[in-house]
Amino acid sequence: MNETVFDEPLFASLKPGLTSFCYRMLGSMDDADDAVQETSIRVWQSWSTFRQDSSFKTWVYRIASNLCLDKLRQSKRRALPVDLFDSAVAIVEPRDTLPDSAWIWPSPDFGGNPEERLVRRETLQLCFIALLQILPPRQRAVLILKDVFELSSKQIAETLAMSPAAANSALQRARETMDRAQLRSDELSSMNVQPDQQLLSRYVEAFEQFDVAALVALFHEEGCMSMPPFEMWIRGKEDLSAFYSLTRWHCEGSRFVPTTVNGGYPALAQYMPDKEGSGLVPWGIHVIETKENQILHVQNFIHTPLFSRFGLPERIDR
């Protein structure tokens, strides 16, 4: 290996897996992309010092891990609304928000790298990303490297500059914490099963026609809807009906474009009427989880930068 010339193709081959590692660590694709970009810069700057005492991959992941750990020391835990607040008591238009940095956001595909396709899809479920965020940063890194990327204790120790015994101890504590955790998002999750296509089609039809009765009828009795960055979330058919009726003025005339999130799970990109033009503009990404062929949880991620990240159009015709 040439010690003085940065091997860009070699780094590029690691980028999809590296991005997915950073996303699981940080809970945000914006932060993950920043971490991967910073990793690339540091690898380039330090290229001449790489002596192959460990594999190139281990060396790169060591740099990325340290960057993620540094970022996490300076930030608060990201979460989903259902894990931070109780469902709304009064049905009003949502107003209170938290900054984008407070929330877990969905991710697009990381690329066609064959290695990435071997990574277990369930570890990209939004509820799993939420669970990861409750772990101390170093325990989080150990668990991801072991249970997602299936590295050995020796490889993890080399990556995180710790002893194999310390890595095993951190892994045990992380698994115990994950097993004890009782997050509402985990209880509401069904991303391990693909939603019925007919149910999704009925949701699209009811929403685009804004038929509140037909829309609410698709929900399970325990069904709910959350809307980060808004703190407010709704639970139960009666409250859902009241909320949809209240916000009809905002959503009526919307259209959906199909997309996928977090490992290929079906989702719907909502475009709403442009108040200043004739077309439709981005609003939110709907992730629909089901139970007994009914809607259990709609997570409407209202974050328009997601649209460009997912390769979705900037606007569509009515």
Short mmCIF file of C-alpha atoms in Angstrom, two decimals:
data_model
loop_
_atom_site.label_atom_id
_atom_site.label_comp_id
_atom_site.label_asym_id
_atom_site.label_seq_id
_atom_site.Cartn_x
_atom_site.Cartn_y
_atom_site.Cartn_z
CA MET A 1 0.00 0.00 0.00
CA ASN A 2 1.30 3.43 -0.93
CA GLU A 3 1.82 5.28 2.32
CA THR A 4 1.87 8.77 0.80
CA VAL A 5 -1.10 8.78 -1.58
CA PHE A 6 -4.60 8.58 -0.15
CA ASP A 7 -6.43 5.61 -1.67
CA GLU A 8 -9.86 7.13 -2.37
CA PRO A 9 -11.41 3.97 -3.92
CA LEU A 10 -10.41 1.98 -0.83
CA PHE A 11 -12.09 4.49 1.45
CA ALA A 12 -15.12 4.70 -0.84
CA SER A 13 -15.63 0.95 -0.54
CA LEU A 14 -16.07 1.38 3.23
CA LYS A 15 -18.32 4.43 3.03
CA PRO A 16 -21.79 2.72 2.96
CA GLY A 17 -21.03 0.61 6.04
CA LEU A 18 -19.30 3.52 7.73
CA THR A 19 -22.33 5.75 7.13
CA SER A 20 -24.68 3.13 8.58
CA PHE A 21 -22.43 2.77 11.64
CA CYS A 22 -22.42 6.53 12.22
CA TYR A 23 -26.18 6.74 11.70
CA ARG A 24 -26.81 4.09 14.34
CA MET A 25 -24.43 5.88 16.69
CA LEU A 26 -25.82 9.38 16.15
CA GLY A 27 -29.48 8.87 15.14
CA SER A 28 -29.31 11.42 12.32
CA MET A 29 -28.17 11.19 8.72
CA ASP A 30 -26.99 14.81 8.80
CA ASP A 31 -24.70 14.01 11.72
CA ALA A 32 -23.67 10.70 10.15
CA ASP A 33 -22.70 12.36 6.88
CA ASP A 34 -20.72 14.99 8.77
CA ALA A 35 -18.91 12.26 10.72
CA VAL A 36 -18.06 10.32 7.56
CA GLN A 37 -16.82 13.50 5.86
CA GLU A 38 -14.65 14.35 8.86
CA THR A 39 -13.40 10.75 8.92
CA SER A 40 -12.39 11.06 5.26
CA ILE A 41 -10.46 14.24 5.99
CA ARG A 42 -8.66 12.72 8.98
CA VAL A 43 -7.83 9.54 7.05
CA TRP A 44 -6.41 11.67 4.23
CA GLN A 45 -4.42 13.82 6.66
CA SER A 46 -3.06 10.78 8.55
CA TRP A 47 -2.56 8.48 5.57
CA SER A 48 1.23 8.56 5.74
CA THR A 49 1.13 7.37 9.38
CA PHE A 50 -0.86 4.21 8.64
CA ARG A 51 1.57 1.30 9.17
CA GLN A 52 -0.74 -1.70 8.77
CA ASP A 53 -0.37 -2.78 12.40
CA SER A 54 -4.12 -3.22 12.10
CA SER A 55 -6.38 -3.54 9.06
CA PHE A 56 -7.25 -0.46 7.06
CA LYS A 57 -10.92 -0.98 7.95
CA THR A 58 -10.18 -1.14 11.67
CA TRP A 59 -8.08 2.01 11.43
CA VAL A 60 -10.84 3.91 9.61
CA TYR A 61 -13.54 2.74 12.03
CA ARG A 62 -11.31 3.78 14.94
CA ILE A 63 -11.21 7.31 13.54
CA ALA A 64 -14.97 7.32 12.88
CA SER A 65 -15.74 5.90 16.33
CA ASN A 66 -13.67 8.58 18.04
CA LEU A 67 -15.44 11.28 16.04
CA CYS A 68 -18.86 9.88 16.98
CA LEU A 69 -17.88 9.61 20.65
CA ASP A 70 -16.69 13.23 20.62
CA LYS A 71 -19.97 14.37 19.05
CA LEU A 72 -22.04 12.43 21.58
CA ARG A 73 -20.17 13.94 24.54
CA GLN A 74 -21.38 17.35 23.37
CA SER A 75 -25.00 16.45 22.61
CA LYS A 76 -28.18 15.33 24.33
CA ARG A 77 -29.94 12.05 23.65
CA ARG A 78 -32.02 11.94 20.48
CA ALA A 79 -35.46 10.34 20.82
CA LEU A 80 -38.92 9.89 19.31
CA PRO A 81 -41.94 11.88 20.60
CA VAL A 82 -43.74 8.85 22.05
CA ASP A 83 -40.73 8.17 24.29
CA LEU A 84 -40.51 11.71 25.67
CA PHE A 85 -44.10 12.75 26.26
CA ASP A 86 -47.53 11.35 27.04
CA SER A 87 -50.21 11.52 24.37
CA ALA A 88 -52.12 14.77 24.02
CA VAL A 89 -54.80 15.49 26.61
CA ALA A 90 -56.38 18.34 24.64
CA ILE A 91 -56.63 18.21 20.86
CA VAL A 92 -55.29 21.49 19.53
CA GLU A 93 -53.09 22.49 16.61
CA PRO A 94 -49.51 21.44 17.46
CA ARG A 95 -47.22 24.31 18.35
CA ASP A 96 -44.47 23.26 20.76
CA THR A 97 -41.39 21.84 19.07
CA LEU A 98 -37.90 20.73 20.00
CA PRO A 99 -34.86 21.51 17.82
CA ASP A 100 -33.97 19.11 15.00
CA SER A 101 -31.02 17.91 17.09
CA ALA A 102 -33.44 16.43 19.65
CA TRP A 103 -35.04 13.92 17.29
CA ILE A 104 -34.19 10.65 15.60
CA TRP A 105 -34.73 11.00 11.86
CA PRO A 106 -35.22 8.23 9.28
CA SER A 107 -32.47 7.27 6.87
CA PRO A 108 -32.39 6.46 3.16
CA ASP A 109 -30.47 3.47 1.79
CA PHE A 110 -26.73 3.69 2.37
CA GLY A 111 -25.71 2.25 -0.98
CA GLY A 112 -25.43 -1.02 -2.84
CA ASN A 113 -22.38 -2.35 -1.02
CA PRO A 114 -22.81 -6.16 -0.73
CA GLU A 115 -21.42 -6.02 2.79
CA GLU A 116 -24.12 -3.56 3.84
CA ARG A 117 -26.86 -5.87 2.58
CA LEU A 118 -25.65 -8.50 5.04
CA VAL A 119 -26.18 -6.15 7.97
CA ARG A 120 -29.38 -7.12 9.73
CA ARG A 121 -32.28 -4.92 8.67
CA GLU A 122 -33.92 -5.03 12.10
CA THR A 123 -31.02 -3.02 13.51
CA LEU A 124 -32.15 -0.12 11.30
CA GLN A 125 -35.68 -0.04 12.70
CA LEU A 126 -36.49 3.34 14.19
CA CYS A 127 -37.31 1.77 17.56
CA PHE A 128 -33.88 0.06 17.61
CA ILE A 129 -32.18 3.38 16.80
CA ALA A 130 -34.15 4.89 19.71
CA LEU A 131 -33.04 2.09 22.03
CA LEU A 132 -29.41 2.58 21.04
CA GLN A 133 -29.58 6.24 22.07
CA ILE A 134 -30.21 5.32 25.73
CA LEU A 135 -26.80 3.62 25.95
CA PRO A 136 -23.64 5.45 27.04
CA PRO A 137 -21.68 6.26 23.86
CA ARG A 138 -18.88 3.71 24.28
CA GLN A 139 -21.30 0.90 25.16
CA ARG A 140 -23.33 1.90 22.12
CA ALA A 141 -20.29 1.61 19.88
CA VAL A 142 -19.36 -1.80 21.29
CA LEU A 143 -22.89 -3.17 20.83
CA ILE A 144 -23.16 -1.89 17.25
CA LEU A 145 -19.77 -3.28 16.27
CA LYS A 146 -20.58 -6.66 17.83
CA ASP A 147 -24.30 -7.24 17.26
CA VAL A 148 -24.65 -5.38 13.96
CA PHE A 149 -21.26 -5.64 12.27
CA GLU A 150 -20.36 -8.90 13.99
CA LEU A 151 -16.77 -7.97 14.79
CA SER A 152 -14.78 -10.09 17.22
CA SER A 153 -13.92 -8.83 20.70
CA LYS A 154 -10.32 -8.43 19.54
CA GLN A 155 -11.38 -6.29 16.55
CA ILE A 156 -13.68 -4.18 18.72
CA ALA A 157 -10.90 -3.67 21.25
CA GLU A 158 -8.55 -2.52 18.47
CA THR A 159 -11.19 -0.20 17.01
CA LEU A 160 -12.06 1.44 20.33
CA ALA A 161 -8.59 1.32 21.91
CA MET A 162 -9.66 -0.83 24.85
CA SER A 163 -8.87 -4.32 26.09
CA PRO A 164 -10.94 -7.32 24.90
CA ALA A 165 -12.06 -7.83 28.51
CA ALA A 166 -13.28 -4.23 28.71
CA ALA A 167 -15.07 -4.64 25.38
CA ASN A 168 -16.83 -7.78 26.60
CA SER A 169 -17.83 -6.07 29.85
CA ALA A 170 -19.21 -3.06 27.98
CA LEU A 171 -21.13 -5.37 25.64
CA GLN A 172 -22.70 -7.23 28.55
CA ARG A 173 -23.81 -4.00 30.22
CA ALA A 174 -25.20 -2.65 26.96
CA ARG A 175 -27.24 -5.79 26.30
CA GLU A 176 -28.60 -5.75 29.86
CA THR A 177 -29.67 -2.13 29.47
CA MET A 178 -31.34 -2.85 26.11
CA ASP A 179 -33.19 -5.82 27.60
CA ARG A 180 -34.47 -3.75 30.54
CA ALA A 181 -35.48 -0.72 28.52
CA GLN A 182 -39.19 -0.13 28.12
CA LEU A 183 -39.64 2.45 25.40
CA ARG A 184 -43.10 3.14 24.05
CA SER A 185 -41.66 3.32 20.52
CA ASP A 186 -40.55 -0.30 20.89
CA GLU A 187 -44.05 -1.34 21.99
CA LEU A 188 -45.56 0.43 18.98
CA SER A 189 -43.07 -0.86 16.44
CA SER A 190 -43.83 -3.38 13.72
CA MET A 191 -41.11 -2.52 11.22
CA ASN A 192 -40.01 -6.14 11.26
CA VAL A 193 -43.08 -6.88 9.08
CA GLN A 194 -43.85 -5.19 5.78
CA PRO A 195 -47.22 -3.36 5.92
CA ASP A 196 -49.99 -4.69 3.69
CA GLN A 197 -49.93 -2.88 0.36
CA GLN A 198 -53.72 -2.66 0.21
CA LEU A 199 -53.77 -0.99 3.62
CA LEU A 200 -51.19 1.55 2.44
CA SER A 201 -53.25 2.18 -0.69
CA ARG A 202 -56.38 2.78 1.39
CA TYR A 203 -54.39 5.18 3.61
CA VAL A 204 -53.19 7.11 0.56
CA GLU A 205 -56.71 7.28 -0.89
CA ALA A 206 -58.35 8.37 2.36
CA PHE A 207 -55.65 10.98 3.10
CA GLU A 208 -55.53 12.44 -0.40
CA GLN A 209 -59.32 12.75 -0.41
CA PHE A 210 -59.10 13.83 3.22
CA ASP A 211 -61.97 11.59 4.18
CA VAL A 212 -61.53 11.75 7.97
CA ALA A 213 -63.95 8.90 8.72
CA ALA A 214 -62.29 6.58 6.21
CA LEU A 215 -58.83 7.58 7.44
CA VAL A 216 -59.56 6.98 11.12
CA ALA A 217 -61.27 3.67 10.33
CA LEU A 218 -57.90 2.33 9.17
CA PHE A 219 -56.39 2.75 12.65
CA HIS A 220 -56.19 0.14 15.37
CA GLU A 221 -58.08 0.98 18.57
CA GLU A 222 -54.68 1.74 20.14
CA GLY A 223 -53.51 3.58 17.03
CA CYS A 224 -51.53 6.79 17.29
CA MET A 225 -49.73 9.45 15.28
CA SER A 226 -46.61 11.45 16.07
CA MET A 227 -45.09 14.40 14.21
CA PRO A 228 -41.51 15.32 15.12
CA PRO A 229 -40.34 18.08 15.59
CA PHE A 230 -43.67 18.66 17.38
CA GLU A 231 -43.80 17.33 20.93
CA MET A 232 -47.50 16.55 20.61
CA TRP A 233 -48.71 13.11 19.58
CA ILE A 234 -52.21 11.66 19.34
CA ARG A 235 -53.59 8.34 20.55
CA GLY A 236 -57.01 6.71 20.02
CA LYS A 237 -59.57 6.96 17.24
CA GLU A 238 -61.62 9.70 18.88
CA ASP A 239 -58.64 12.00 19.31
CA LEU A 240 -57.30 11.16 15.84
CA SER A 241 -60.66 12.10 14.32
CA ALA A 242 -60.70 15.38 16.22
CA PHE A 243 -57.12 16.16 15.20
CA TYR A 244 -57.63 15.41 11.50
CA SER A 245 -60.79 17.52 11.49
CA LEU A 246 -58.96 20.38 13.17
CA THR A 247 -56.02 20.33 10.74
CA ARG A 248 -58.03 19.72 7.56
CA TRP A 249 -57.17 23.23 6.31
CA HIS A 250 -53.48 22.37 6.34
CA CYS A 251 -53.43 18.89 4.81
CA GLU A 252 -56.36 18.93 2.39
CA GLY A 253 -55.13 18.67 -1.19
CA SER A 254 -51.95 16.79 -0.25
CA ARG A 255 -50.48 14.05 -2.43
CA PHE A 256 -48.10 11.19 -1.63
CA VAL A 257 -45.01 9.86 -3.39
CA PRO A 258 -43.82 6.38 -2.31
CA THR A 259 -40.34 5.99 -0.86
CA THR A 260 -38.49 3.71 1.56
CA VAL A 261 -36.71 4.30 4.87
CA ASN A 262 -34.31 2.50 7.20
CA GLY A 263 -33.38 -0.58 5.24
CA GLY A 264 -36.14 -0.61 2.64
CA TYR A 265 -39.25 -0.17 4.81
CA PRO A 266 -42.13 1.38 2.78
CA ALA A 267 -42.93 5.02 3.50
CA LEU A 268 -44.90 7.87 1.96
CA ALA A 269 -43.63 11.37 1.21
CA GLN A 270 -46.38 13.94 1.71
CA TYR A 271 -46.53 17.03 -0.51
CA MET A 272 -48.91 19.81 0.49
CA PRO A 273 -50.36 22.65 -1.59
CA ASP A 274 -47.94 25.52 -2.09
CA LYS A 275 -49.51 28.67 -0.65
CA GLU A 276 -47.51 30.80 -3.09
CA GLY A 277 -47.80 28.73 -6.26
CA SER A 278 -49.75 26.14 -8.17
CA GLY A 279 -47.78 23.04 -7.26
CA LEU A 280 -47.22 20.90 -4.18
CA VAL A 281 -44.21 21.20 -1.89
CA PRO A 282 -42.56 18.82 0.64
CA TRP A 283 -44.07 18.49 4.09
CA GLY A 284 -43.36 15.15 5.84
CA ILE A 285 -42.33 11.51 5.50
CA HIS A 286 -45.02 9.12 6.81
CA VAL A 287 -43.73 5.84 8.27
CA ILE A 288 -46.72 3.56 8.90
CA GLU A 289 -46.50 0.64 11.31
CA THR A 290 -49.33 -1.86 11.58
CA LYS A 291 -50.95 -4.38 13.91
CA GLU A 292 -53.58 -6.94 12.90
CA ASN A 293 -53.71 -5.31 9.45
CA GLN A 294 -54.63 -1.95 10.97
CA ILE A 295 -52.52 1.14 11.48
CA LEU A 296 -50.83 1.14 14.89
CA HIS A 297 -48.53 4.13 14.52
CA VAL A 298 -48.00 6.79 11.88
CA GLN A 299 -44.73 8.64 12.37
CA ASN A 300 -44.89 11.77 10.24
CA PHE A 301 -41.35 13.16 10.16
CA ILE A 302 -41.85 16.82 9.33
CA HIS A 303 -38.38 17.78 8.17
CA THR A 304 -38.22 19.00 4.58
CA PRO A 305 -34.43 18.48 4.16
CA LEU A 306 -35.22 14.75 4.24
CA PHE A 307 -36.78 15.03 0.79
CA SER A 308 -33.57 15.95 -1.02
CA ARG A 309 -31.67 13.38 1.02
CA PHE A 310 -34.13 10.70 -0.10
CA GLY A 311 -33.81 11.80 -3.72
CA LEU A 312 -37.39 13.07 -3.81
CA PRO A 313 -38.51 15.96 -6.06
CA GLU A 314 -38.51 19.53 -4.75
CA ARG A 315 -42.12 19.95 -5.85
CA ILE A 316 -44.80 18.05 -7.77
CA ASP A 317 -47.83 19.08 -9.82
CA ARG A 318 -51.29 19.02 -8.30
#
